[in-house]
Amino acid sequence: MNKINQVDRLLSLSYPKPDPYGSLSMPVYHALAYEFSTAEEMENAFCGRTDEHTYSRVSNPTVQYYEERVKMLTDAYNVTALNSGMAAISNAFFTLAWSGSNIVTSKYLFGNTYSFFINTLKAFGVETRFCDLTNPADVAANLDENSCALFVEIISNPQMEVADLKKLSSVAHENNVPLIADTTIIPFTNFKAKDFGIDIDVISSTKYISGGGTSLGGLIIDYGKFNWKNSPKLNYLSEIHESAFNFKLRKEIHRNIGAYMTPEVAYIQSLGLETLSVRFDRHSTTCLELAKKLQALPAIKSVNYTGLGDNVYYEVSKRQFGEYPGAMLTFDLESKEKCFKFMNKLQIIHRATNLFDNKTLIIHPASTIYGTFTSEQRSDMGIKETTLRLSVGLESVDSIFSDIKQALEYI
Ligand SMILES: *Cc1c(COP(=O)(O)O)cnc(C)c1O
């Protein structure tokens, strides 16, 4: 059995209870409530003494099947599937934060995560402290006994900053603070977060995992490593539960917020898991090859991809993510006007947001994702008017490159 790799093992598994019809794939259980033979069994299930399903806001067999498969691939303590990446991030922070606590992070964040921190959580008395995550001394200076988390995006989108994760995890743990990472940009088949001291992953499974822009979803992956005894909020639970975080999340926060994944999405994303590593290999090898080809075009002022040997984060990126750090790259043209002219001439590349669809997508971040931010906020967040973001799809590198080349002739 040892010769069988993790992905193959995943394909060989069937679901825990035999299906009456012998269905080969996990059925979509559109069940909302679950019936019990006796009142006693019902009491036991509702009081958590057995793990039978009771109500699909809390758990559902098809979603649980998906969670179990992610757990197997990540070697995690527990996995919770939610209905978007933002639901994963907000559920994680409602579990971690308290009024008077602070989050230490960088300004290089996904737009909605930034807004969630500075607007949504602020209204509940949670402070966000921005610092330079590539400078451990700056991080340490911002952490204190009220820090509920150190938060990082493993490759920031779209600035492409890469912090040294082992250093971040040491600084966090020396201060008894958990390291929470948004690892959406590199899937867990190719990046083992646990080996870098990340305590909890939050992921938008909308991206790589969904299998080609099929569905919104999010994951919270708890590696069960952090000692919550020192957390002012969760220490009271750590006496009785292996992971106080997971207990609080599953027994309270996720039930109260009500953003659990739906069974249809869990079905689709379970299929996505089966092809994830094959798709990622194709996406990311194409991306590196394309990045090199784009560097040779005079109309392109600069190409930002951490897999390029001359990128400032090349060494740390290679150590953490290998030769092929994902399928997102950015490049700069001379002006916003040239970016727009170029975009409008593209023939096969789609003008759309999202990342890691099967199709190649392009967006001008400053005027879209960051369009409602002030220009001062944009410059604080490292968002430039001249930058275009490309999510490289499954087309051949030659087709993508020739589309870019022909469109550049018009600017
Ligand atoms: C897309 C994305 C999110 C948000 O995910 P949704 O599924 O759209 O809610 C969060 N973080 C990163 C890095 C993303 O790319």
PDB file of N, CA, C and O in Angstrom, residues 26-27 31 64 105 107 164 191 208 272 316 336 347 355 381 410:
ATOM      1  N   MET A  26     -19.857  10.070  -4.548  1.00  0.00           N
ATOM      2  CA  MET A  26     -20.638  10.462  -3.373  1.00  0.00           C
ATOM      3  C   MET A  26     -21.941  11.130  -3.810  1.00  0.00           C
ATOM      4  O   MET A  26     -21.911  12.127  -4.530  1.00  0.00           O
ATOM      5  N   PRO A  27     -23.109  10.601  -3.409  1.00  0.00           N
ATOM      6  CA  PRO A  27     -24.358  11.274  -3.774  1.00  0.00           C
ATOM      7  C   PRO A  27     -24.453  12.660  -3.138  1.00  0.00           C
ATOM      8  O   PRO A  27     -23.847  12.920  -2.105  1.00  0.00           O
ATOM      9  N   ALA A  31     -30.352  16.719   1.845  1.00  0.00           N
ATOM     10  CA  ALA A  31     -31.109  16.618   3.087  1.00  0.00           C
ATOM     11  C   ALA A  31     -30.904  17.868   3.925  1.00  0.00           C
ATOM     12  O   ALA A  31     -29.802  18.401   3.984  1.00  0.00           O
ATOM     13  N   GLN A  64     -19.297  16.660   4.512  1.00  0.00           N
ATOM     14  CA  GLN A  64     -18.349  15.959   5.385  1.00  0.00           C
ATOM     15  C   GLN A  64     -17.397  15.067   4.572  1.00  0.00           C
ATOM     16  O   GLN A  64     -16.196  14.988   4.863  1.00  0.00           O
ATOM     17  N   THR A 105      -0.594  42.030  10.824  1.00  0.00           N
ATOM     18  CA  THR A 105      -0.544  41.601   9.425  1.00  0.00           C
ATOM     19  C   THR A 105       0.132  42.668   8.576  1.00  0.00           C
ATOM     20  O   THR A 105       0.753  43.601   9.107  1.00  0.00           O
ATOM     21  N   LYS A 107      -0.174  45.312   4.909  1.00  0.00           N
ATOM     22  CA  LYS A 107      -1.183  45.987   4.084  1.00  0.00           C
ATOM     23  C   LYS A 107      -1.349  45.285   2.747  1.00  0.00           C
ATOM     24  O   LYS A 107      -2.262  45.598   1.993  1.00  0.00           O
ATOM     25  N   ASP A 164       9.164  34.970   4.856  1.00  0.00           N
ATOM     26  CA  ASP A 164       9.749  33.700   5.279  1.00  0.00           C
ATOM     27  C   ASP A 164       8.832  33.103   6.359  1.00  0.00           C
ATOM     28  O   ASP A 164       8.755  33.604   7.477  1.00  0.00           O
ATOM     29  N   PHE A 191       1.995  22.487  -1.452  1.00  0.00           N
ATOM     30  CA  PHE A 191       2.589  23.276  -0.370  1.00  0.00           C
ATOM     31  C   PHE A 191       2.071  22.737   0.958  1.00  0.00           C
ATOM     32  O   PHE A 191       0.863  22.756   1.210  1.00  0.00           O
ATOM     33  N   TYR A 208      -8.212  27.313  -7.129  1.00  0.00           N
ATOM     34  CA  TYR A 208      -7.710  26.077  -7.720  1.00  0.00           C
ATOM     35  C   TYR A 208      -8.646  24.887  -7.521  1.00  0.00           C
ATOM     36  O   TYR A 208      -8.828  24.060  -8.402  1.00  0.00           O
ATOM     37  N   GLY A 272     -13.140  18.348  -8.089  1.00  0.00           N
ATOM     38  CA  GLY A 272     -11.996  19.261  -8.282  1.00  0.00           C
ATOM     39  C   GLY A 272     -10.748  18.731  -7.588  1.00  0.00           C
ATOM     40  O   GLY A 272      -9.643  18.814  -8.136  1.00  0.00           O
ATOM     41  N   VAL A 316      13.391  32.629  -1.400  1.00  0.00           N
ATOM     42  CA  VAL A 316      12.443  32.233  -0.347  1.00  0.00           C
ATOM     43  C   VAL A 316      11.233  31.524  -0.968  1.00  0.00           C
ATOM     44  O   VAL A 316      10.709  30.550  -0.429  1.00  0.00           O
ATOM     45  N   LYS A 336      -2.033  53.522 -17.445  1.00  0.00           N
ATOM     46  CA  LYS A 336      -3.357  52.916 -17.333  1.00  0.00           C
ATOM     47  C   LYS A 336      -4.025  52.851 -18.717  1.00  0.00           C
ATOM     48  O   LYS A 336      -4.656  51.852 -19.065  1.00  0.00           O
ATOM     49  N   GLN A 347      -7.948  38.524 -27.581  1.00  0.00           N
ATOM     50  CA  GLN A 347      -8.929  37.690 -28.279  1.00  0.00           C
ATOM     51  C   GLN A 347      -9.280  36.400 -27.549  1.00  0.00           C
ATOM     52  O   GLN A 347     -10.419  35.968 -27.562  1.00  0.00           O
ATOM     53  N   LEU A 355      -9.359  33.683 -10.048  1.00  0.00           N
ATOM     54  CA  LEU A 355      -8.022  33.117 -10.254  1.00  0.00           C
ATOM     55  C   LEU A 355      -8.161  31.627 -10.511  1.00  0.00           C
ATOM     56  O   LEU A 355      -9.024  30.965  -9.920  1.00  0.00           O
ATOM     57  N   MET A 381      -1.142  50.192  -0.323  1.00  0.00           N
ATOM     58  CA  MET A 381      -1.270  48.746  -0.503  1.00  0.00           C
ATOM     59  C   MET A 381      -0.432  48.236  -1.673  1.00  0.00           C
ATOM     60  O   MET A 381      -0.497  47.059  -2.018  1.00  0.00           O
ATOM     61  N   TYR A 410      -1.153  47.104 -30.587  1.00  0.00           N
ATOM     62  CA  TYR A 410      -2.115  48.202 -30.697  1.00  0.00           C
ATOM     63  C   TYR A 410      -1.871  49.344 -29.715  1.00  0.00           C
ATOM     64  O   TYR A 410      -2.545  50.358 -29.748  1.00  0.00           O
TER      65      TYR A 410
END
